[in-house]
């Protein structure tokens, strides 16, 4: 079945440093969504990417979808303590209607 | 408008018991999905319902069942609970549940099986 992996598993950064998490799928994806989950909270939708090579920006967050539609990345510029949480990618394959979540990358930001 | 609501917030059960979890989607949304999130892992898809019909099912045993009511609220039932069923159970609401639909998650029900 479809597998979605994320690296790194954990990332500790100093406030102001940049952060990147990578998402890789074993199969081609029709689209990919990114979510953020704060400690003790629930996943909150951030963005959806659909087109090959697509790049979207939300303030300090930049999302990319690979040309082959099998990988994606989330980059945060100049992290803040409010960025703390776990970032999940969720891929929708070309055959199903259900999303497969990656294991997440847990981001810690030291003030 | 209210967001996705789930009840109860927390639940403690013992092995062999059954449990019913409830979810009310955002007003106007007709699709509900259920996910299981074990501590330290990503959510795993269990079921999706749209207009009271099951649209998708994840790789979970038959002990897990769900249904959707005419008002689009939903129940997830788990029978013969195992210790490994301890997790956060999340409900996600979508307008129609189509491939491009945004999923809005509820706060979840934390189930502990002793």
Coordinates of C-alpha atoms in Angstrom, one line a residue:
Chain A
X1 CA 0.0 0.0 0.0
X2 CA 0.9 3.6 -0.2
X3 CA 3.5 4.8 2.3
X4 CA 4.3 8.4 3.3
X5 CA 7.6 9.2 5.1
X6 CA 8.8 12.4 6.7
X7 CA 12.3 13.5 7.7
X8 CA 13.5 14.5 10.1
X9 CA 11.5 13.0 12.9
X10 CA 12.6 15.7 15.3
X11 CA 14.1 19.2 14.8
X12 CA 15.4 21.6 17.5
X13 CA 16.2 25.1 16.3
X14 CA 17.1 28.4 17.9
X15 CA 14.5 31.1 17.4
X16 CA 15.3 32.9 14.2
X17 CA 16.8 29.9 12.5
X18 CA 15.2 28.3 9.4
X19 CA 13.5 24.9 9.4
X20 CA 12.6 22.4 6.6
X21 CA 10.7 19.2 6.7
X22 CA 10.6 16.7 3.8
X23 CA 7.8 14.4 2.8
X24 CA 8.2 11.4 0.5
X25 CA 5.6 9.1 -0.9
X26 CA 6.1 5.6 -2.3
X27 CA 3.5 6.3 -5.0
X28 CA 2.6 9.3 -7.2
X29 CA 0.2 11.6 -5.4
X30 CA -2.8 13.5 -6.9
X31 CA -2.4 16.1 -4.2
X32 CA -0.8 16.7 -0.9
X33 CA -1.9 18.6 2.2
X34 CA 0.1 19.9 5.1
X35 CA -1.2 20.1 8.7
X36 CA 0.2 21.5 12.0
X37 CA -0.6 20.0 15.3
X38 CA 0.3 21.8 18.5
X39 CA 1.1 19.8 21.6
X40 CA -2.2 18.5 23.0
X41 CA -4.1 19.8 20.1
X42 CA -5.6 18.5 16.8
X43 CA -4.3 18.7 13.3
X44 CA -5.0 22.1 11.6
X45 CA -5.0 22.4 7.9
X46 CA -2.3 24.6 6.4
X47 CA -2.3 24.2 2.7
X48 CA -3.0 21.9 -0.3
X49 CA -0.7 21.5 -3.3
X50 CA -2.1 19.9 -6.5
X51 CA 0.2 20.8 -9.5
X52 CA 3.5 19.3 -10.3
X53 CA 6.3 21.7 -9.2
X54 CA 3.8 23.9 -7.4
X55 CA 5.2 26.4 -4.8
X56 CA 2.9 28.2 -2.4
X57 CA 3.8 30.7 0.3
X58 CA 2.1 31.7 3.5
X59 CA 4.0 34.5 5.2
X60 CA 7.1 32.7 6.5
X61 CA 6.0 29.3 5.3
X62 CA 6.9 28.0 1.8
X63 CA 5.5 24.8 0.5
X64 CA 6.7 22.9 -2.6
X65 CA 5.3 19.9 -4.5
X66 CA 7.9 17.9 -6.4
X67 CA 8.0 17.6 -10.2
X68 CA 7.2 13.9 -10.0
X69 CA 4.5 14.5 -7.4
X70 CA 6.1 12.0 -5.1
X71 CA 7.6 14.5 -2.6
X72 CA 7.0 17.7 -0.9
X73 CA 8.6 20.1 1.5
X74 CA 7.7 22.8 4.0
X75 CA 10.2 25.5 4.8
X76 CA 9.8 28.0 7.6
X77 CA 12.0 31.1 7.5
X78 CA 13.1 32.7 10.8
X79 CA 11.2 30.4 13.2
X80 CA 9.3 31.8 16.1
X81 CA 8.2 30.1 19.3
X82 CA 4.7 30.0 18.0
X83 CA 5.9 27.6 15.2
X84 CA 6.3 24.8 17.8
X85 CA 4.3 21.7 17.0
X86 CA 4.3 18.6 14.7
X87 CA 4.0 19.1 11.0
X88 CA 2.3 16.4 9.0
X89 CA 2.0 15.9 5.3
X90 CA -0.9 13.8 4.0
X91 CA -0.9 12.4 0.5
X92 CA -3.9 11.4 -1.7
X93 CA -2.9 8.8 -4.2
X94 CA -4.3 8.7 -7.7
X95 CA -6.5 5.7 -7.0
X96 CA -8.2 6.5 -3.7
X97 CA -10.0 9.3 -2.0
X98 CA -8.4 8.9 1.4
X99 CA -5.4 10.6 2.7
X100 CA -2.4 8.8 4.1
X101 CA -0.6 10.8 6.7
X102 CA 3.2 10.8 7.3
X103 CA 4.6 10.3 10.8
X104 CA 5.2 14.0 11.2
X105 CA 8.2 16.2 12.1
X106 CA 8.2 17.6 15.6
X107 CA 9.6 21.1 15.7
X108 CA 11.0 22.6 18.9
X109 CA 12.0 26.3 18.9
X110 CA 14.3 27.5 21.7
X111 CA 13.9 31.2 22.6
Chain B
X1 CA -20.3 29.0 13.4
X2 CA -19.3 26.1 15.6
X3 CA -16.4 23.9 14.5
X4 CA -16.3 20.1 14.6
X5 CA -17.4 18.8 18.0
X6 CA -16.6 15.4 19.5
X7 CA -17.7 13.7 22.6
X8 CA -16.6 12.6 25.0
X9 CA -13.3 14.4 25.5
X10 CA -11.7 11.6 27.4
X11 CA -12.7 8.0 28.1
X12 CA -11.3 5.2 30.1
X13 CA -12.3 1.6 29.3
X14 CA -11.1 -1.9 30.1
X15 CA -10.2 -4.6 27.7
X16 CA -13.1 -6.4 26.2
X17 CA -15.5 -3.5 26.6
X18 CA -17.0 -1.5 23.7
X19 CA -17.1 2.2 23.1
X20 CA -19.1 4.7 21.1
X21 CA -17.5 8.0 20.0
X22 CA -19.5 10.8 18.6
X23 CA -18.9 13.6 16.1
X24 CA -20.8 16.6 14.8
X25 CA -19.4 18.1 11.6
X26 CA -19.4 21.8 10.7
X27 CA -22.8 23.0 9.7
X28 CA -23.3 22.4 6.0
X29 CA -20.7 19.7 5.8
X30 CA -21.9 16.4 4.6
X31 CA -18.8 14.2 4.9
X32 CA -17.2 12.9 8.1
X33 CA -13.9 10.9 8.3
X34 CA -12.5 9.1 11.4
X35 CA -8.9 8.7 12.2
X36 CA -6.9 7.0 14.9
X37 CA -3.8 8.7 16.2
X38 CA -1.5 6.7 18.4
X39 CA 0.9 8.8 20.5
X40 CA 3.9 10.0 18.5
X41 CA 2.4 9.0 15.1
X42 CA 0.4 10.5 12.3
X43 CA -3.4 10.0 12.1
X44 CA -4.4 6.7 10.5
X45 CA -7.6 6.7 8.3
X46 CA -10.4 4.5 9.6
X47 CA -13.6 5.4 7.8
X48 CA -15.1 8.1 5.6
X49 CA -18.9 8.7 5.3
X50 CA -20.7 10.9 2.9
X51 CA -24.5 11.3 2.8
X52 CA -24.9 8.4 5.3
X53 CA -23.0 6.0 3.0
X54 CA -19.6 4.6 3.6
X55 CA -17.2 6.0 1.1
X56 CA -13.9 4.6 2.3
X57 CA -12.5 2.2 4.9
X58 CA -9.0 1.9 6.2
X59 CA -7.1 -1.1 7.3
X60 CA -8.8 -1.7 10.6
X61 CA -10.4 -4.9 11.9
X62 CA -14.2 -5.5 11.9
X63 CA -14.3 -4.5 15.5
X64 CA -14.4 -1.0 14.2
X65 CA -17.7 0.2 12.7
X66 CA -19.3 3.6 12.1
X67 CA -22.4 5.2 10.8
X68 CA -23.6 8.6 9.8
X69 CA -27.0 10.0 10.6
X70 CA -29.5 12.1 8.6
X71 CA -28.2 15.2 10.3
X72 CA -24.6 14.2 9.2
X73 CA -23.4 13.6 12.7
X74 CA -21.5 10.3 13.0
X75 CA -20.6 7.6 15.5
X76 CA -17.6 5.4 15.7
X77 CA -18.0 2.1 17.5
X78 CA -15.2 -0.2 18.7
X79 CA -16.0 -3.6 20.1
X80 CA -13.9 -6.0 22.2
X81 CA -11.4 -3.3 23.1
X82 CA -7.7 -4.1 23.1
X83 CA -4.9 -2.2 24.9
X84 CA -3.6 -1.2 21.5
X85 CA -6.8 0.7 20.8
X86 CA -5.6 3.4 23.2
X87 CA -5.3 6.5 21.1
X88 CA -6.7 9.9 20.1
X89 CA -9.7 9.4 17.8
X90 CA -10.1 12.3 15.5
X91 CA -13.1 13.2 13.4
X92 CA -12.7 15.3 10.3
X93 CA -15.4 17.3 8.6
X94 CA -15.5 18.1 4.9
X95 CA -18.1 19.8 2.6
X96 CA -18.4 16.8 0.3
X97 CA -15.4 14.6 1.0
X98 CA -14.0 15.0 -2.5
X99 CA -10.3 14.6 -3.2
X100 CA -9.6 18.3 -2.9
X101 CA -11.7 19.0 0.1
X102 CA -10.1 20.6 3.1
X103 CA -10.4 18.4 6.3
X104 CA -11.3 20.3 9.4
X105 CA -10.4 18.2 12.5
X106 CA -12.3 18.2 15.8
X107 CA -10.5 18.2 19.1
X108 CA -10.6 14.4 19.4
X109 CA -11.6 11.8 22.0
X110 CA -8.7 10.5 24.0
X111 CA -9.4 6.8 24.7
X112 CA -7.4 4.8 27.3
X113 CA -7.9 1.1 27.4
X114 CA -6.7 -0.6 30.7

